[in-house]
Short mmCIF file of C-alpha atoms in Angstrom, two decimals:
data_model
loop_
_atom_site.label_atom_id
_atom_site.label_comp_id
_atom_site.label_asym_id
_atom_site.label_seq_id
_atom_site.Cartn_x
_atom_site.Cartn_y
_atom_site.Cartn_z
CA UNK X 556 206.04 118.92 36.07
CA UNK X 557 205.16 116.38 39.05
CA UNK X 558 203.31 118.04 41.89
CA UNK X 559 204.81 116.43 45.46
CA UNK X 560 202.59 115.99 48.86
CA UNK X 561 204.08 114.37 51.82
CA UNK X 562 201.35 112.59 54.56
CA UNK X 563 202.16 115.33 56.35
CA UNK X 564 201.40 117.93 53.83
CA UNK X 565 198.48 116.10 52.76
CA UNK X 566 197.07 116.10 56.71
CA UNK X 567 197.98 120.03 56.85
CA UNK X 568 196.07 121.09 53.73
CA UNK X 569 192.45 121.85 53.97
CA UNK X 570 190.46 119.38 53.93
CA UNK X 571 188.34 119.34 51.41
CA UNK X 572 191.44 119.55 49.04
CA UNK X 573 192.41 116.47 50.68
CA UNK X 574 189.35 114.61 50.39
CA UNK X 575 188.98 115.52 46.81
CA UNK X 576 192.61 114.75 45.74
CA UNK X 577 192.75 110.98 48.24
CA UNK X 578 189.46 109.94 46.56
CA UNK X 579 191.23 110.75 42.75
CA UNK X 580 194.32 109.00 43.41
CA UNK X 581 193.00 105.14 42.53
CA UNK X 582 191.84 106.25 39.28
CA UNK X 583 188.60 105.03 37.44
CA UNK X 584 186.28 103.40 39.79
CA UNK X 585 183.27 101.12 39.57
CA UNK X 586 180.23 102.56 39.95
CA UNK X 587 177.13 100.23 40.85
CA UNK X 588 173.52 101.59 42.19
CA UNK X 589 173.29 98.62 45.10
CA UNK X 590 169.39 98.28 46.00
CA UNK X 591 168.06 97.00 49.15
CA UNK X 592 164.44 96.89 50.88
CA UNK X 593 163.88 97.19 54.64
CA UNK X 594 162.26 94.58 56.83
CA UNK X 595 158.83 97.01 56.76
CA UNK X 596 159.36 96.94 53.13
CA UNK X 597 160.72 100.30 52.61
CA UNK X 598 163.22 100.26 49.50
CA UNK X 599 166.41 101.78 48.97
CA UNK X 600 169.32 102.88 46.14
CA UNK X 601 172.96 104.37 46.54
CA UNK X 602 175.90 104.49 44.13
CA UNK X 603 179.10 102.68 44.98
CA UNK X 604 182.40 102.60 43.82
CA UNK X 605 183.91 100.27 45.73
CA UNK X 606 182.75 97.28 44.14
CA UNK X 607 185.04 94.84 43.42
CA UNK X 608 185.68 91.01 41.98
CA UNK X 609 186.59 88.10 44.45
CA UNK X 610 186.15 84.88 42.71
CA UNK X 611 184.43 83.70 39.79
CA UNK X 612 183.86 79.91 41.44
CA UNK X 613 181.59 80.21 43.05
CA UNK X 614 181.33 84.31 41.89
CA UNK X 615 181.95 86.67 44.35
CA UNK X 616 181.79 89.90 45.05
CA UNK X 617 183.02 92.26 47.66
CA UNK X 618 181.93 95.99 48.59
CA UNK X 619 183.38 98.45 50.94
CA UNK X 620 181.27 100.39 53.13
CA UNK X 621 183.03 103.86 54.67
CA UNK X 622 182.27 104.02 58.53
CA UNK X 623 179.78 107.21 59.44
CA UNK X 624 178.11 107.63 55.50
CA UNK X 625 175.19 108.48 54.37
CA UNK X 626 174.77 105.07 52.83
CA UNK X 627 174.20 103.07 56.47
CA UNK X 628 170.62 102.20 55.22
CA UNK X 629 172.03 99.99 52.53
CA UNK X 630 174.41 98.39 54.86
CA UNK X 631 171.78 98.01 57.63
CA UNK X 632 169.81 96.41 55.04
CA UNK X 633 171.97 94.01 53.45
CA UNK X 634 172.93 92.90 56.97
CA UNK X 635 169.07 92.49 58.24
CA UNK X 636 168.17 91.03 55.03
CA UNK X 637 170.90 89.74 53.31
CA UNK X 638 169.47 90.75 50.10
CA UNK X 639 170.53 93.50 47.49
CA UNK X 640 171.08 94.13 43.97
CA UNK X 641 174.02 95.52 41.52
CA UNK X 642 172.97 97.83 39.31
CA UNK X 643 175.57 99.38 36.43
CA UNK X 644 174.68 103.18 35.54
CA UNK X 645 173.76 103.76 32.10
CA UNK X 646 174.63 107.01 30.89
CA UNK X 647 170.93 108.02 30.43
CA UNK X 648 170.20 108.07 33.85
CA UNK X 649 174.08 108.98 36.11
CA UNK X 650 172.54 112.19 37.18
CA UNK X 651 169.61 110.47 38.43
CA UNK X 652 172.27 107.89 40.12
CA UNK X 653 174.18 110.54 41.50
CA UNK X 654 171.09 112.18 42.61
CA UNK X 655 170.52 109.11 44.81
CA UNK X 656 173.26 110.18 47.06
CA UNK X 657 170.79 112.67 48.79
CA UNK X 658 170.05 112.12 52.11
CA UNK X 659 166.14 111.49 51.54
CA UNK X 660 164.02 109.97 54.13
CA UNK X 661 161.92 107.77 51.53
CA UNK X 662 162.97 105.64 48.85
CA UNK X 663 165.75 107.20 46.38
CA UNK X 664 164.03 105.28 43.61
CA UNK X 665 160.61 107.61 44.32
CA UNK X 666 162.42 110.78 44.81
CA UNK X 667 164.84 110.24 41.79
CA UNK X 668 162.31 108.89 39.37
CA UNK X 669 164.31 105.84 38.71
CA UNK X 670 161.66 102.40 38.44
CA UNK X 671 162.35 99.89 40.69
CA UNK X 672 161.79 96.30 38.82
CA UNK X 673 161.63 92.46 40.73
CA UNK X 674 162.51 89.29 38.60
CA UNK X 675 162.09 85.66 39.90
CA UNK X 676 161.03 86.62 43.36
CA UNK X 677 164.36 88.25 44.40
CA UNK X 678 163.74 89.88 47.79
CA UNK X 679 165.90 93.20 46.98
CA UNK X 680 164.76 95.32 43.82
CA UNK X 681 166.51 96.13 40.52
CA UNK X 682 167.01 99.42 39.03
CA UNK X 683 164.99 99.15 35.45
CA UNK X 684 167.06 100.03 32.29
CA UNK X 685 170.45 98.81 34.10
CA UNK X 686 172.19 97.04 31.22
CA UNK X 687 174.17 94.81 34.07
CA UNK X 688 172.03 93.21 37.08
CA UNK X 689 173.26 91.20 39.48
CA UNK X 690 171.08 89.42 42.49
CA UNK X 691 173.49 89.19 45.90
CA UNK X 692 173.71 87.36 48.90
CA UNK X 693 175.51 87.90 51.60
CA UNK X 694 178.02 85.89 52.49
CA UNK X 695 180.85 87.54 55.23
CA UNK X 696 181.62 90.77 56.82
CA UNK X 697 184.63 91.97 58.12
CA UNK X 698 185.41 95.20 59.98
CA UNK X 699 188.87 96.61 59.31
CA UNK X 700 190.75 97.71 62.52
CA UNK X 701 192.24 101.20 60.76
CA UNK X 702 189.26 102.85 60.92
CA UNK X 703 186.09 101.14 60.64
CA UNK X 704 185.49 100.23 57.10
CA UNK X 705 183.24 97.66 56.54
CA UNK X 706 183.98 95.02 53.74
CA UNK X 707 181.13 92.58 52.64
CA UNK X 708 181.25 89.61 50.49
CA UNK X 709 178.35 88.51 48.88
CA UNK X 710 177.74 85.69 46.57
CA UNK X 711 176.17 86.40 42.87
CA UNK X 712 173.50 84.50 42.55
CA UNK X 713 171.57 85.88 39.37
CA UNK X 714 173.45 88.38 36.53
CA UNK X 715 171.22 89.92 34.10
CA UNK X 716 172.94 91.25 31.17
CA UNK X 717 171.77 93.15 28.01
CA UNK X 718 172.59 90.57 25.50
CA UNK X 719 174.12 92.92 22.79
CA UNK X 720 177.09 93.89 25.10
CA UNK X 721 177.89 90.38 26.19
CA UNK X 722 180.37 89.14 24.11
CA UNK X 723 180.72 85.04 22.89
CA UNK X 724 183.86 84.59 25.26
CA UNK X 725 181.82 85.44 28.20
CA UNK X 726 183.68 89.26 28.45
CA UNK X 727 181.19 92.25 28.58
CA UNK X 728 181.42 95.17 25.72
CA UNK X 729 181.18 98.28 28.27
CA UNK X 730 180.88 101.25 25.25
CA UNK X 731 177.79 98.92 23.82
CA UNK X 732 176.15 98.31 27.19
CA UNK X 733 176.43 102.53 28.32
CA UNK X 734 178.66 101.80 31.48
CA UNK X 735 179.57 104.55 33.38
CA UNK X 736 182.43 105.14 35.68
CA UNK X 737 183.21 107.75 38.46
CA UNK X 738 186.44 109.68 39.40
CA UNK X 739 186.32 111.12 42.99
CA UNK X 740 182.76 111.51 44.15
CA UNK X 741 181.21 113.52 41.07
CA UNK X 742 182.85 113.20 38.32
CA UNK X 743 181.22 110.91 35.92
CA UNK X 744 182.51 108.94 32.54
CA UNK X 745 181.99 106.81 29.42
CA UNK X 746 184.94 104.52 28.73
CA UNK X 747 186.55 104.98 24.87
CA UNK X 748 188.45 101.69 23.97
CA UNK X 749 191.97 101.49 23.60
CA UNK X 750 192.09 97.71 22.78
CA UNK X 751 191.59 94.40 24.06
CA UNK X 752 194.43 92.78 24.44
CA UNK X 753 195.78 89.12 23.88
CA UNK X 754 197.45 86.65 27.14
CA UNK X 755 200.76 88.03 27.99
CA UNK X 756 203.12 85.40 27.53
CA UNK X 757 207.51 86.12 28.36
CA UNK X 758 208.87 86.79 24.93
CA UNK X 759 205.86 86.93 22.60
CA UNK X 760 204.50 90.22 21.08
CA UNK X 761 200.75 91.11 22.13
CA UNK X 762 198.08 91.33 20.06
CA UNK X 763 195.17 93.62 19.93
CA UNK X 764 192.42 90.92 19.52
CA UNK X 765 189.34 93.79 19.49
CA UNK I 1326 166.57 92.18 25.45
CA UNK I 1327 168.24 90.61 29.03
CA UNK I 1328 170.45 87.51 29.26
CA UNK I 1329 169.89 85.99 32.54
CA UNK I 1330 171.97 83.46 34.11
CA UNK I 1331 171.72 82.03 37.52
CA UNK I 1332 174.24 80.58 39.70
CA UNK I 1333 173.85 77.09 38.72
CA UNK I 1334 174.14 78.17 35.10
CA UNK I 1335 177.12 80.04 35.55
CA UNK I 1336 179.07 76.98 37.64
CA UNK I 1337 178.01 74.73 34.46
CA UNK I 1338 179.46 77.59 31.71
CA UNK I 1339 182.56 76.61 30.25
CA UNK I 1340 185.50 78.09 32.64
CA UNK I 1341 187.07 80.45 30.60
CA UNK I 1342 183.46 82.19 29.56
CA UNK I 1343 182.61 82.33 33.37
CA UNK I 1344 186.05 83.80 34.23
CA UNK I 1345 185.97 86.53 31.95
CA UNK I 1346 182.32 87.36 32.67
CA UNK I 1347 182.33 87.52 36.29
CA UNK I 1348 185.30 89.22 36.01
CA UNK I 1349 183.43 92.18 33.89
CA UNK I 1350 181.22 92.65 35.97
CA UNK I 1351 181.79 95.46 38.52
CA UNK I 1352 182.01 97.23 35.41
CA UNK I 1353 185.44 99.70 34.53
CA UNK I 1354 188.07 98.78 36.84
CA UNK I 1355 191.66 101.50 38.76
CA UNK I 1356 194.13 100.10 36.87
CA UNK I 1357 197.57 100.89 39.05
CA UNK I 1358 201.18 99.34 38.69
CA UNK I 1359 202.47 98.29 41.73
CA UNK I 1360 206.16 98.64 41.99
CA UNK I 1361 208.12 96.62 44.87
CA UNK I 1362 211.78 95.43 45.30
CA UNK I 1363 212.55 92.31 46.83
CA UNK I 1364 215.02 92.27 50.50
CA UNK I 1365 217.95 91.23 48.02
CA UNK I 1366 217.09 94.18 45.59
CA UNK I 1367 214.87 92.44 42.91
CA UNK I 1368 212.46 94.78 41.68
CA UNK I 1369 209.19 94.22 40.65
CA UNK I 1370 206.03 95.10 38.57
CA UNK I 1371 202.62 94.09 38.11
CA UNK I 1372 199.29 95.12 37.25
CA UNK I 1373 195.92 95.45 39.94
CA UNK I 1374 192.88 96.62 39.07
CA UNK I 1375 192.11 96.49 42.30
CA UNK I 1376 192.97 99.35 44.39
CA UNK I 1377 190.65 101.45 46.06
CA UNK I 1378 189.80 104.14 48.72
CA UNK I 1379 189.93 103.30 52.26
CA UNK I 1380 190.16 107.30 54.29
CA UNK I 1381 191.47 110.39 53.64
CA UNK I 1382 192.54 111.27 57.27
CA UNK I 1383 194.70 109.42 57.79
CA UNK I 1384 195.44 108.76 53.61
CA UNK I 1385 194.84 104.93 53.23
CA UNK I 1386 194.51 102.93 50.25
CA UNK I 1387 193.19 98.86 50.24
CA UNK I 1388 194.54 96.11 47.47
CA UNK I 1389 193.42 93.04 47.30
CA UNK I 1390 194.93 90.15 46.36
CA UNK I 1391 193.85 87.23 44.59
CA UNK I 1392 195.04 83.57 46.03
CA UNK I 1393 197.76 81.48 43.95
CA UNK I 1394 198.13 84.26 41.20
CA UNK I 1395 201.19 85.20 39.33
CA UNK I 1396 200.83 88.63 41.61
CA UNK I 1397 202.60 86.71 44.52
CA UNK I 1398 206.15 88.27 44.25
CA UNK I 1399 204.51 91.14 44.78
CA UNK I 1400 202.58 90.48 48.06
CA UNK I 1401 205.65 88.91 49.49
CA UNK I 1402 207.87 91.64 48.02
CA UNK I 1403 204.87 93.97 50.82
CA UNK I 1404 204.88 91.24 53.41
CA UNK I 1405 208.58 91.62 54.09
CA UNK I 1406 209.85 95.02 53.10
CA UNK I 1407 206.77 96.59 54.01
CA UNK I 1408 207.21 99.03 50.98
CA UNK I 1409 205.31 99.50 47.84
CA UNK I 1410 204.34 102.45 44.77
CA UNK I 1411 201.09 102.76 43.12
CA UNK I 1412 201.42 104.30 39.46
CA UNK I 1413 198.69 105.04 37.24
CA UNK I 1414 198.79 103.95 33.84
CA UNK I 1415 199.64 106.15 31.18
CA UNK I 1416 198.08 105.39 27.22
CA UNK I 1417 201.18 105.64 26.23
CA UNK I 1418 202.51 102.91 27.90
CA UNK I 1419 199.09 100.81 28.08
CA UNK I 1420 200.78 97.82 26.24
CA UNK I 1421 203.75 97.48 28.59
CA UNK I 1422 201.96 97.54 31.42
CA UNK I 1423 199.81 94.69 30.26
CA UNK I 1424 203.19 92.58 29.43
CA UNK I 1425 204.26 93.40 32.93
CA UNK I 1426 201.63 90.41 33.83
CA UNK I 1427 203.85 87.54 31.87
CA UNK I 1428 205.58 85.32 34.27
CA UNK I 1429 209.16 87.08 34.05
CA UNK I 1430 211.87 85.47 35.91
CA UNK I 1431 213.68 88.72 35.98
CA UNK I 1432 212.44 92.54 36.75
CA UNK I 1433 209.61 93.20 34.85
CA UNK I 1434 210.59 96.85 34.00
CA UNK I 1435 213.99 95.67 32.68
CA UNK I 1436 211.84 93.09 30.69
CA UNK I 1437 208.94 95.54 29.16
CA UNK I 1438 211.21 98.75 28.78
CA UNK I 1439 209.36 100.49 31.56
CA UNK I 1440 211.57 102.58 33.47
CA UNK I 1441 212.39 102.42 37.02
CA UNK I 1442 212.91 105.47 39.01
CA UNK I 1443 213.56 106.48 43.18
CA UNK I 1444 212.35 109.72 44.68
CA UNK I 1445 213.30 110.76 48.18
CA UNK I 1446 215.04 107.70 49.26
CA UNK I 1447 211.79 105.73 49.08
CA UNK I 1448 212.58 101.78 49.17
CA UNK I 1449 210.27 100.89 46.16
CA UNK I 1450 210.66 101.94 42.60
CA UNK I 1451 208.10 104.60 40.82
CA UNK I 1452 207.21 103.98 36.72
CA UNK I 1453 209.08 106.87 35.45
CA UNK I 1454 206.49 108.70 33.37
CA UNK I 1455 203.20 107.77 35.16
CA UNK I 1456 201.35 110.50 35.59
CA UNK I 1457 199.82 109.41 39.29
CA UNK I 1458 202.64 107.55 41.91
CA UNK I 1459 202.21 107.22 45.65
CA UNK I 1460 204.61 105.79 48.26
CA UNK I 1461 202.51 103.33 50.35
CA UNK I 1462 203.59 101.77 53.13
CA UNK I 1463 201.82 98.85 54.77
CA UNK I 1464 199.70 99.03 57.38
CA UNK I 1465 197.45 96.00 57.93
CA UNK I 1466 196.90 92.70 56.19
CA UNK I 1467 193.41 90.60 56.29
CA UNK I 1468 192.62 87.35 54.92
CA UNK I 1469 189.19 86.24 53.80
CA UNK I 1470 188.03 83.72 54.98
CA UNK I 1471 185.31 82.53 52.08
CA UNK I 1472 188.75 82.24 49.32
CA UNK I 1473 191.65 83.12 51.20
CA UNK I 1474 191.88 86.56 49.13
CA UNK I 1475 194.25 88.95 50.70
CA UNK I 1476 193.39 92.48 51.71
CA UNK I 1477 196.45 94.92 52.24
CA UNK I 1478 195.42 98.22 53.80
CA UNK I 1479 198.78 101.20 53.30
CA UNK I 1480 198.94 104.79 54.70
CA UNK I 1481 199.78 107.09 51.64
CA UNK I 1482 202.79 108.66 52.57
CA UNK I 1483 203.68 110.64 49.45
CA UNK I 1484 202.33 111.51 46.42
CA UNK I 1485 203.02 112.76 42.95
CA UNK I 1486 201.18 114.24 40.66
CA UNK I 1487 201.80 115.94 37.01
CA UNK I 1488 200.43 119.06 37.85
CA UNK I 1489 198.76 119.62 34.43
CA UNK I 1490 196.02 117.31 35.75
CA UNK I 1491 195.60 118.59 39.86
CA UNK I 1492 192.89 121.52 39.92
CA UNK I 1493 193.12 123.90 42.49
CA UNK I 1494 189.99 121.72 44.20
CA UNK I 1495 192.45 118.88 44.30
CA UNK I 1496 190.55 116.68 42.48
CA UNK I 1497 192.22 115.14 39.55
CA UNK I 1498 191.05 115.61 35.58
CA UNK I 1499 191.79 112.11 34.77
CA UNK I 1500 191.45 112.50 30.71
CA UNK I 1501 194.46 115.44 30.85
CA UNK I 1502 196.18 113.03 32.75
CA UNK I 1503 196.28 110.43 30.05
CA UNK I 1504 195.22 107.67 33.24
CA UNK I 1505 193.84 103.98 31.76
CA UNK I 1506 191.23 102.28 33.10
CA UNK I 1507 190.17 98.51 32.84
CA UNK I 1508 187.46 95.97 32.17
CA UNK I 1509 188.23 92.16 32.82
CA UNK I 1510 191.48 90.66 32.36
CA UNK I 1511 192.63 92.38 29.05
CA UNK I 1512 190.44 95.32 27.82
CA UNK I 1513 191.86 98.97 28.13
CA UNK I 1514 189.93 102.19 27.82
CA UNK I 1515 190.35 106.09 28.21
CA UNK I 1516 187.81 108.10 29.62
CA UNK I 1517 185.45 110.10 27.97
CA UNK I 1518 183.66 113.08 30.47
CA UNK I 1519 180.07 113.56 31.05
CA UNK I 1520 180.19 115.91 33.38
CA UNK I 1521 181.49 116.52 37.35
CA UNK I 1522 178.30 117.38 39.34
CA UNK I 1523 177.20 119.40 42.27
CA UNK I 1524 176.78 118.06 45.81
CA UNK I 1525 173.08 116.45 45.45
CA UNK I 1526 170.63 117.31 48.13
CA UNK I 1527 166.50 116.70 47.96
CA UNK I 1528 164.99 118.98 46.21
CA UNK I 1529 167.87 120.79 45.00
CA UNK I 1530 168.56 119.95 40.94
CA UNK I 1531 172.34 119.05 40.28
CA UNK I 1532 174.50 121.78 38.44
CA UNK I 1533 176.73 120.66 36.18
CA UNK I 1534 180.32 122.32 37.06
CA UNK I 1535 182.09 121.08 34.48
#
């Protein structure tokens, strides 16, 4: 049986009902820890699931930041700096990642236990034990009219990848590497594989290459 | 042991390899049919994986768009009718849904067997059988600058949910629900749980709650 909610229904009920059921509705969501470090040197790690692909030439990728969240540091940072990292969430340590969401006045990596790691002299730190690393730059930001939303694009400049989850076509294996994703704001998964699938083509059965 | 790559390597990788690895890496992907219908009644289907939250008050939702893709009947379909669904996808129709991405000259459900369906006089068709469909309508359209990707912002104006999966908190137990989520072009997965976790605040450990 299919539940029904109007806009207006949705704007009447209470709202933490509607906050919980609008965040479900896109489904499975990314979920990166993005680190940053201050001017004065003081670092900094939130999750974030809106992380998403722009281009692969050059590679890009874009993240949305809500307006009024707890996670203006990282913004403030990536805008002063224009340095951070990616970080995918293994599934040893989501509870530490979702710990991170705190609202601590240090560094999240300190108060979470999570070891912050630099490679090649990359300004913006790492979160150790990530299977999938990326090193950002910014690139653009945009400020949506609706209601303040902030969307930056940032070139990749550096992906480190645990090597038995990347695949020889270039495709990452996301049960191998641990990935986690997120549902709402605190509901955390593994992925279970229903196939990988061959190039749809018009008239031509699909195959299920993995 | 880490596979690095910098962005110099990755812009010398064969094409194909950088595609699909850039592509996997914001880790699990929404994976959402979007259902339009052209001004002379065409309908059409199509796959995004990326839709994601943009506010709960008012309920918006943000798609982007990749440049010259075989997605374009849709955007246009949005540009001029200003009318679209979003329906998660079910396991059981997985398959279909990646098929819907072949360049069909005709309607793509009448083409993959996926069935089209109208509720409450909304313009757009709804997957009949998708366990998750909203009626969007659009709102604002951006264009980035650094690749000419389009971002359509929509206010949520209805939504439908099989009820099995809506708890009383209104968050959504997306494994009941059957909803698919996606890695790269072509790989499917269900979720698995860990767990859904308290509010996190310093010095306060996280309860699991479910």
């Amino acid at each position: 049986m299919m539940k029904a909610f109007t806009k207006q229904s949705l704007l009447e009920a209470d709202s933490a009902f509607r906050r919980d059921l609008i965040n479900s509705l896109s489904g499975y969501k990314s979920l990166n820890l993005i680190g940053t470090k201050s001017k004065t040197g003081q670092t900094n790690l939130s999750p974030f699931s809106q992380v998403f692909h722009i281009g692969a030439t050059p590679p890009l990728v874009g993240i949305l930041f809500r307006p009024h969240t707890v996670e203006r540091h990282t913004l403030e940072n990536i805008l002063q700096t224009e340095y951070f990292t990616l970080n995918h969430v293994h599934e040893s340590f989501y509870q530490q990642a979702h710990q991170t969401a705190a609202r601590y006045k240090g560094s999240e990596f300190a108060a979470t236990g999570l070891e912050e790691t630099y490679k090649n002299d990359f300004f913006a730190p790492f979160v150790a034990g990530s299977p999938v690393q990326l090193a950002c730059t910014l690139v653009e930001k945009q400020t949506l009219q609706v209601n303040g939303t902030v969307l930056i694009i940032a070139s990749i400049e550096e992906v480190y990848v645990d090597a038995e989850g990347l695949r020889a076509d270039g495709s990452l294996d996301l049960e191998v590497l641990g990935t986690v994703t997120v549902s709402g704001l605190d509901e955390y998964y593994v992925g279970k594989r229903l196939a990988k699938l061959s190039y749809p083509k018009p008239g031509k059965d699909l195959e299920v290459l993995i």
